[in-house]
mmCIF file of C-alpha atoms in Angstrom:
data_model
loop_
_atom_site.group_PDB
_atom_site.id
_atom_site.type_symbol
_atom_site.label_atom_id
_atom_site.label_comp_id
_atom_site.label_asym_id
_atom_site.label_seq_id
_atom_site.Cartn_x
_atom_site.Cartn_y
_atom_site.Cartn_z
ATOM 1 C CA UNK A 8 63.541 42.536 20.203
ATOM 2 C CA UNK A 9 67.266 43.127 19.836
ATOM 3 C CA UNK A 10 67.308 42.673 24.008
ATOM 4 C CA UNK A 11 65.973 39.444 23.502
ATOM 5 C CA UNK A 12 68.244 38.160 21.424
ATOM 6 C CA UNK A 13 70.936 39.037 22.327
ATOM 7 C CA UNK A 14 69.647 37.076 25.599
ATOM 8 C CA UNK A 15 70.027 34.539 23.644
ATOM 9 C CA UNK A 16 73.017 35.132 22.056
ATOM 10 C CA UNK A 17 71.369 36.217 18.655
ATOM 11 C CA UNK A 18 74.167 38.923 17.281
ATOM 12 C CA UNK A 19 71.975 40.339 14.203
ATOM 13 C CA UNK A 20 73.849 42.923 13.804
ATOM 14 C CA UNK A 21 71.316 45.270 14.572
ATOM 15 C CA UNK A 22 71.442 49.431 13.677
ATOM 16 C CA UNK A 23 68.988 50.816 16.005
ATOM 17 C CA UNK A 24 69.690 54.816 15.804
ATOM 18 C CA UNK A 25 68.710 57.222 18.668
ATOM 19 C CA UNK A 26 65.036 58.677 18.158
ATOM 20 C CA UNK A 27 64.176 61.646 20.346
ATOM 21 C CA UNK A 28 60.943 63.249 19.800
ATOM 22 C CA UNK A 29 61.193 67.025 21.395
ATOM 23 C CA UNK A 30 57.990 68.831 20.039
ATOM 24 C CA UNK A 31 55.528 68.431 18.061
ATOM 25 C CA UNK A 32 56.664 67.276 14.697
ATOM 26 C CA UNK A 33 60.063 68.455 16.312
ATOM 27 C CA UNK A 34 62.771 65.504 16.789
ATOM 28 C CA UNK A 35 65.952 65.024 16.634
ATOM 29 C CA UNK A 36 67.731 60.935 14.792
ATOM 30 C CA UNK A 37 70.869 59.911 15.212
ATOM 31 C CA UNK A 38 73.336 60.106 12.097
ATOM 32 C CA UNK A 39 74.264 56.263 11.683
ATOM 33 C CA UNK A 40 78.112 57.251 9.848
ATOM 34 C CA UNK A 41 79.459 56.320 6.479
ATOM 35 C CA UNK A 42 75.956 54.658 6.084
ATOM 36 C CA UNK A 43 74.639 54.554 2.019
ATOM 37 C CA UNK A 44 71.244 54.082 0.627
ATOM 38 C CA UNK A 45 70.932 50.858 -1.387
ATOM 39 C CA UNK A 46 68.470 53.388 -4.735
ATOM 40 C CA UNK A 47 72.747 55.137 -4.047
ATOM 41 C CA UNK A 48 74.124 51.979 -4.735
ATOM 42 C CA UNK A 49 71.787 51.192 -7.385
ATOM 43 C CA UNK A 50 72.809 54.011 -9.586
ATOM 44 C CA UNK A 51 75.662 54.156 -8.941
ATOM 45 C CA UNK A 52 76.476 50.448 -10.104
ATOM 46 C CA UNK A 53 73.765 50.602 -12.557
ATOM 47 C CA UNK A 54 72.547 54.240 -13.546
ATOM 48 C CA UNK A 55 68.737 54.500 -13.450
ATOM 49 C CA UNK A 56 68.525 50.828 -14.660
ATOM 50 C CA UNK A 57 70.347 49.306 -11.001
ATOM 51 C CA UNK A 58 67.085 48.284 -9.633
ATOM 52 C CA UNK A 59 67.218 45.270 -11.793
ATOM 53 C CA UNK A 60 71.686 44.438 -11.288
ATOM 54 C CA UNK A 61 72.044 41.270 -9.826
ATOM 55 C CA UNK A 62 75.078 42.479 -8.744
ATOM 56 C CA UNK A 63 75.185 45.877 -7.796
ATOM 57 C CA UNK A 64 75.240 45.678 -4.212
ATOM 58 C CA UNK A 65 77.510 42.155 -4.334
ATOM 59 C CA UNK A 66 80.277 44.708 -6.289
ATOM 60 C CA UNK A 67 79.162 47.715 -3.961
ATOM 61 C CA UNK A 68 80.096 46.004 -0.965
ATOM 62 C CA UNK A 69 83.659 43.653 -1.785
ATOM 63 C CA UNK A 70 84.627 47.280 -3.355
ATOM 64 C CA UNK A 71 84.198 48.395 -0.202
ATOM 65 C CA UNK A 72 85.976 45.355 2.196
ATOM 66 C CA UNK A 73 88.448 44.503 -1.374
ATOM 67 C CA UNK A 74 90.293 42.441 1.349
ATOM 68 C CA UNK A 75 89.245 38.841 1.328
ATOM 69 C CA UNK A 76 88.880 39.124 5.223
ATOM 70 C CA UNK A 77 87.492 41.108 6.058
ATOM 71 C CA UNK A 78 85.074 41.072 3.050
ATOM 72 C CA UNK A 79 83.864 37.701 4.734
ATOM 73 C CA UNK A 80 83.038 39.577 7.482
ATOM 74 C CA UNK A 81 81.031 42.071 5.718
ATOM 75 C CA UNK A 82 78.799 39.283 3.511
ATOM 76 C CA UNK A 83 78.285 37.636 7.966
ATOM 77 C CA UNK A 84 77.311 40.938 8.692
ATOM 78 C CA UNK A 85 74.091 41.528 5.287
ATOM 79 C CA UNK A 86 72.583 37.810 6.326
ATOM 80 C CA UNK A 87 72.544 39.157 9.873
ATOM 81 C CA UNK A 88 71.416 41.528 9.732
ATOM 82 C CA UNK A 89 69.145 41.518 6.709
ATOM 83 C CA UNK A 90 67.617 38.080 8.335
ATOM 84 C CA UNK A 91 67.255 40.280 11.852
ATOM 85 C CA UNK A 92 65.706 42.975 9.470
ATOM 86 C CA UNK A 93 63.222 41.064 7.482
ATOM 87 C CA UNK A 94 62.214 39.284 10.115
ATOM 88 C CA UNK A 95 61.326 42.271 12.562
ATOM 89 C CA UNK A 96 59.240 43.975 9.436
ATOM 90 C CA UNK A 97 57.448 41.295 9.369
ATOM 91 C CA UNK A 98 56.941 41.402 12.459
ATOM 92 C CA UNK A 99 55.875 44.058 12.873
ATOM 93 C CA UNK A 100 54.219 44.685 9.288
ATOM 94 C CA UNK A 101 56.543 47.587 8.562
ATOM 95 C CA UNK A 102 55.297 49.178 4.425
ATOM 96 C CA UNK A 103 57.190 51.434 2.028
ATOM 97 C CA UNK A 104 60.255 49.488 2.376
ATOM 98 C CA UNK A 105 61.494 51.068 -1.330
ATOM 99 C CA UNK A 106 65.029 51.364 -1.580
ATOM 100 C CA UNK A 107 65.497 55.228 0.206
ATOM 101 C CA UNK A 108 64.158 53.153 2.949
ATOM 102 C CA UNK A 109 67.308 50.671 2.986
ATOM 103 C CA UNK A 110 70.669 51.573 4.763
ATOM 104 C CA UNK A 111 73.595 50.068 4.271
ATOM 105 C CA UNK A 112 76.766 50.294 6.882
ATOM 106 C CA UNK A 113 80.528 50.338 5.057
ATOM 107 C CA UNK A 114 80.825 47.298 7.194
ATOM 108 C CA UNK A 115 77.724 45.174 5.382
ATOM 109 C CA UNK A 116 75.211 46.304 8.472
ATOM 110 C CA UNK A 117 71.286 45.907 6.522
ATOM 111 C CA UNK A 118 69.206 49.160 7.692
ATOM 112 C CA UNK A 119 66.403 50.330 7.363
ATOM 113 C CA UNK A 120 65.143 53.615 7.748
ATOM 114 C CA UNK A 121 61.859 55.557 7.882
ATOM 115 C CA UNK A 122 58.723 53.481 10.181
ATOM 116 C CA UNK A 123 55.889 55.721 8.464
ATOM 117 C CA UNK A 124 54.341 52.416 8.008
ATOM 118 C CA UNK A 125 53.768 49.839 10.464
ATOM 119 C CA UNK A 126 51.238 46.541 11.473
ATOM 120 C CA UNK A 127 50.585 45.670 8.201
ATOM 121 C CA UNK A 128 48.722 48.715 6.049
ATOM 122 C CA UNK A 129 50.396 49.243 2.925
ATOM 123 C CA UNK A 130 50.785 52.288 -0.077
ATOM 124 C CA UNK A 131 49.562 52.761 -2.940
ATOM 125 C CA UNK A 132 50.054 53.383 -6.029
ATOM 126 C CA UNK A 133 47.348 55.739 -7.434
ATOM 127 C CA UNK A 134 46.004 55.225 -3.992
ATOM 128 C CA UNK A 135 44.650 51.542 -5.766
ATOM 129 C CA UNK A 136 47.058 48.462 -6.735
ATOM 130 C CA UNK A 137 49.578 47.267 -3.136
ATOM 131 C CA UNK A 138 53.289 48.729 -3.492
ATOM 132 C CA UNK A 139 53.908 45.449 -1.196
ATOM 133 C CA UNK A 140 53.509 42.711 -2.672
ATOM 134 C CA UNK A 141 55.550 40.099 -0.373
ATOM 135 C CA UNK A 142 55.934 39.471 3.277
ATOM 136 C CA UNK A 143 59.640 41.470 3.963
ATOM 137 C CA UNK A 144 62.217 42.575 1.461
ATOM 138 C CA UNK A 145 64.606 39.501 -0.037
ATOM 139 C CA UNK A 146 65.192 41.132 -3.276
ATOM 140 C CA UNK A 147 67.733 39.015 -5.938
ATOM 141 C CA UNK A 148 69.832 41.440 -5.356
ATOM 142 C CA UNK A 149 70.090 40.569 -1.284
ATOM 143 C CA UNK A 150 70.107 36.914 -2.238
ATOM 144 C CA UNK A 151 72.932 36.725 -5.300
ATOM 145 C CA UNK A 152 75.190 39.264 -2.117
ATOM 146 C CA UNK A 153 74.575 35.374 0.083
ATOM 147 C CA UNK A 154 75.236 33.004 -3.733
ATOM 148 C CA UNK A 155 72.196 32.926 -3.981
ATOM 149 C CA UNK A 156 71.037 32.043 -7.423
ATOM 150 C CA UNK A 157 68.428 31.283 -10.102
ATOM 151 C CA UNK A 158 68.652 29.033 -6.638
ATOM 152 C CA UNK A 159 72.188 27.916 -6.388
ATOM 153 C CA UNK A 160 72.627 25.887 -3.534
ATOM 154 C CA UNK A 161 73.756 28.650 -1.125
ATOM 155 C CA UNK A 162 75.997 27.900 2.734
ATOM 156 C CA UNK A 163 75.095 31.577 3.411
ATOM 157 C CA UNK A 164 71.052 31.158 1.844
ATOM 158 C CA UNK A 165 71.411 28.938 4.112
ATOM 159 C CA UNK A 166 72.618 30.696 7.386
ATOM 160 C CA UNK A 167 70.411 33.594 6.586
ATOM 161 C CA UNK A 168 66.783 30.827 6.789
ATOM 162 C CA UNK A 169 67.842 29.568 10.184
ATOM 163 C CA UNK A 170 69.129 33.588 11.886
ATOM 164 C CA UNK A 171 65.748 33.994 10.324
ATOM 165 C CA UNK A 172 63.874 31.201 11.919
ATOM 166 C CA UNK A 173 66.176 31.358 15.256
ATOM 167 C CA UNK A 174 65.198 35.251 14.963
ATOM 168 C CA UNK A 175 61.332 34.513 14.566
ATOM 169 C CA UNK A 176 60.739 31.545 17.529
ATOM 170 C CA UNK A 177 62.792 33.313 20.095
ATOM 171 C CA UNK A 178 60.343 36.674 19.145
ATOM 172 C CA UNK A 179 57.222 33.945 19.222
ATOM 173 C CA UNK A 180 58.494 33.131 22.695
ATOM 174 C CA UNK A 181 57.107 36.989 23.981
ATOM 175 C CA UNK A 182 55.118 37.369 22.131
ATOM 176 C CA UNK A 183 52.625 38.372 25.485
ATOM 177 C CA UNK A 184 55.652 41.290 25.742
ATOM 178 C CA UNK A 185 55.383 42.637 22.284
ATOM 179 C CA UNK A 186 51.148 41.904 22.645
ATOM 180 C CA UNK A 187 52.046 44.532 26.398
ATOM 181 C CA UNK A 188 54.105 46.567 24.770
ATOM 182 C CA UNK A 189 51.771 47.353 22.140
ATOM 183 C CA UNK A 190 48.784 47.500 24.320
ATOM 184 C CA UNK A 191 50.281 49.731 26.309
ATOM 185 C CA UNK A 192 50.678 52.250 23.235
ATOM 186 C CA UNK A 193 47.286 53.159 21.993
ATOM 187 C CA UNK A 194 46.614 56.043 24.041
ATOM 188 C CA UNK A 195 49.353 57.991 22.693
ATOM 189 C CA UNK A 196 48.047 59.093 19.623
ATOM 190 C CA UNK A 197 49.606 56.392 16.618
ATOM 191 C CA UNK A 198 47.220 56.630 14.073
ATOM 192 C CA UNK A 199 47.503 53.051 12.885
ATOM 193 C CA UNK A 200 47.373 51.721 17.393
ATOM 194 C CA UNK A 201 44.377 53.011 17.246
ATOM 195 C CA UNK A 202 42.705 50.332 19.076
ATOM 196 C CA UNK A 203 43.183 46.373 20.198
ATOM 197 C CA UNK A 204 41.599 45.860 17.154
ATOM 198 C CA UNK A 205 44.968 46.890 14.668
ATOM 199 C CA UNK A 206 46.831 44.314 16.780
ATOM 200 C CA UNK A 207 45.462 41.977 14.720
ATOM 201 C CA UNK A 208 48.194 41.934 12.571
ATOM 202 C CA UNK A 209 50.602 41.236 15.280
ATOM 203 C CA UNK A 210 49.720 37.961 16.399
ATOM 204 C CA UNK A 211 48.393 36.714 13.450
ATOM 205 C CA UNK A 212 52.549 37.239 12.057
ATOM 206 C CA UNK A 213 53.787 35.838 15.644
ATOM 207 C CA UNK A 214 51.189 32.606 14.389
ATOM 208 C CA UNK A 215 50.756 32.906 18.360
ATOM 209 C CA UNK A 216 47.865 30.265 18.417
ATOM 210 C CA UNK A 217 50.142 27.864 16.541
ATOM 211 C CA UNK A 218 52.737 25.153 16.782
ATOM 212 C CA UNK A 219 56.549 25.886 17.128
ATOM 213 C CA UNK A 220 56.499 23.359 14.109
ATOM 214 C CA UNK A 221 53.246 25.330 11.533
ATOM 215 C CA UNK A 222 55.690 28.509 12.824
ATOM 216 C CA UNK A 223 58.386 27.410 11.260
ATOM 217 C CA UNK A 224 56.719 26.128 8.654
ATOM 218 C CA UNK A 225 55.195 29.332 8.759
ATOM 219 C CA UNK A 226 58.648 31.214 8.332
ATOM 220 C CA UNK A 227 59.974 29.874 5.756
ATOM 221 C CA UNK A 228 56.814 29.708 2.892
ATOM 222 C CA UNK A 229 57.478 33.525 3.392
ATOM 223 C CA UNK A 230 61.169 33.489 2.626
ATOM 224 C CA UNK A 231 59.487 31.214 -0.467
ATOM 225 C CA UNK A 232 57.051 33.818 -1.627
ATOM 226 C CA UNK A 233 60.179 36.499 -1.365
ATOM 227 C CA UNK A 234 62.120 34.642 -3.798
ATOM 228 C CA UNK A 235 59.541 34.361 -5.909
ATOM 229 C CA UNK A 236 58.307 37.717 -5.910
ATOM 230 C CA UNK A 237 61.381 39.088 -5.136
ATOM 231 C CA UNK A 238 61.788 41.156 -9.886
ATOM 232 C CA UNK A 239 57.976 42.972 -7.901
ATOM 233 C CA UNK A 240 60.023 44.798 -5.250
ATOM 234 C CA UNK A 241 62.798 45.670 -8.277
ATOM 235 C CA UNK A 242 59.817 46.679 -10.448
ATOM 236 C CA UNK A 243 58.472 48.865 -6.642
ATOM 237 C CA UNK A 244 62.878 50.083 -6.616
ATOM 238 C CA UNK A 245 63.468 50.361 -10.613
ATOM 239 C CA UNK A 246 59.898 53.482 -10.751
ATOM 240 C CA UNK A 247 61.142 54.439 -7.314
ATOM 241 C CA UNK A 248 64.354 55.614 -9.070
ATOM 242 C CA UNK A 249 62.986 57.457 -12.254
ATOM 243 C CA UNK A 250 61.100 59.589 -10.256
ATOM 244 C CA UNK A 251 63.520 59.930 -7.432
ATOM 245 C CA UNK A 252 67.443 59.662 -8.446
#
């Protein structure tokens, strides 16, 4: 995905860290330096109730980048990387998106880790309640960084929406490549990818059979849904903080 976007001069400030298997249940993952989890940011800024502190991430970034020019650059990196990972995790159907599975660097690059649940296979509370109530993670604290507070108009948020649309439509134009790559992995033993039917999520997420205008509107609707349901993610993250921190 990053290669597709870079070809179109769309730098979404992703952090694609290296990962290699060296044996059965053994491998190496590249360290991403100067980065912490969103959970760490929340507990540092607002203790266990930090999941509901909408300004926690903004204040953390401001402390890391106190000078105005540097702070503006960090906000731009945050907007671009947040857009990239929103689109990528949506298209791939990445689940289990709690605040210990999302990280941020001191420079403002947001990135996701731990991709154990793909293609719309989500986790449940007590095996009954679906934990994934939004198509991707766009919480009130993320929106606060972009200046999107209580629906207020914001240039950063508008740029975020526009970047998401650009990134999404770029992937749609390569939908055959993405589906082919997943087809090649059908025999690798990945639990959530064992038949051609498992790739149906990918085709639907990319709105494969729709026009570009319909696909654009589809993505904007997903962004609006995330805004509306952001509090449900905050609640999940608060529960996660109470249990694990």
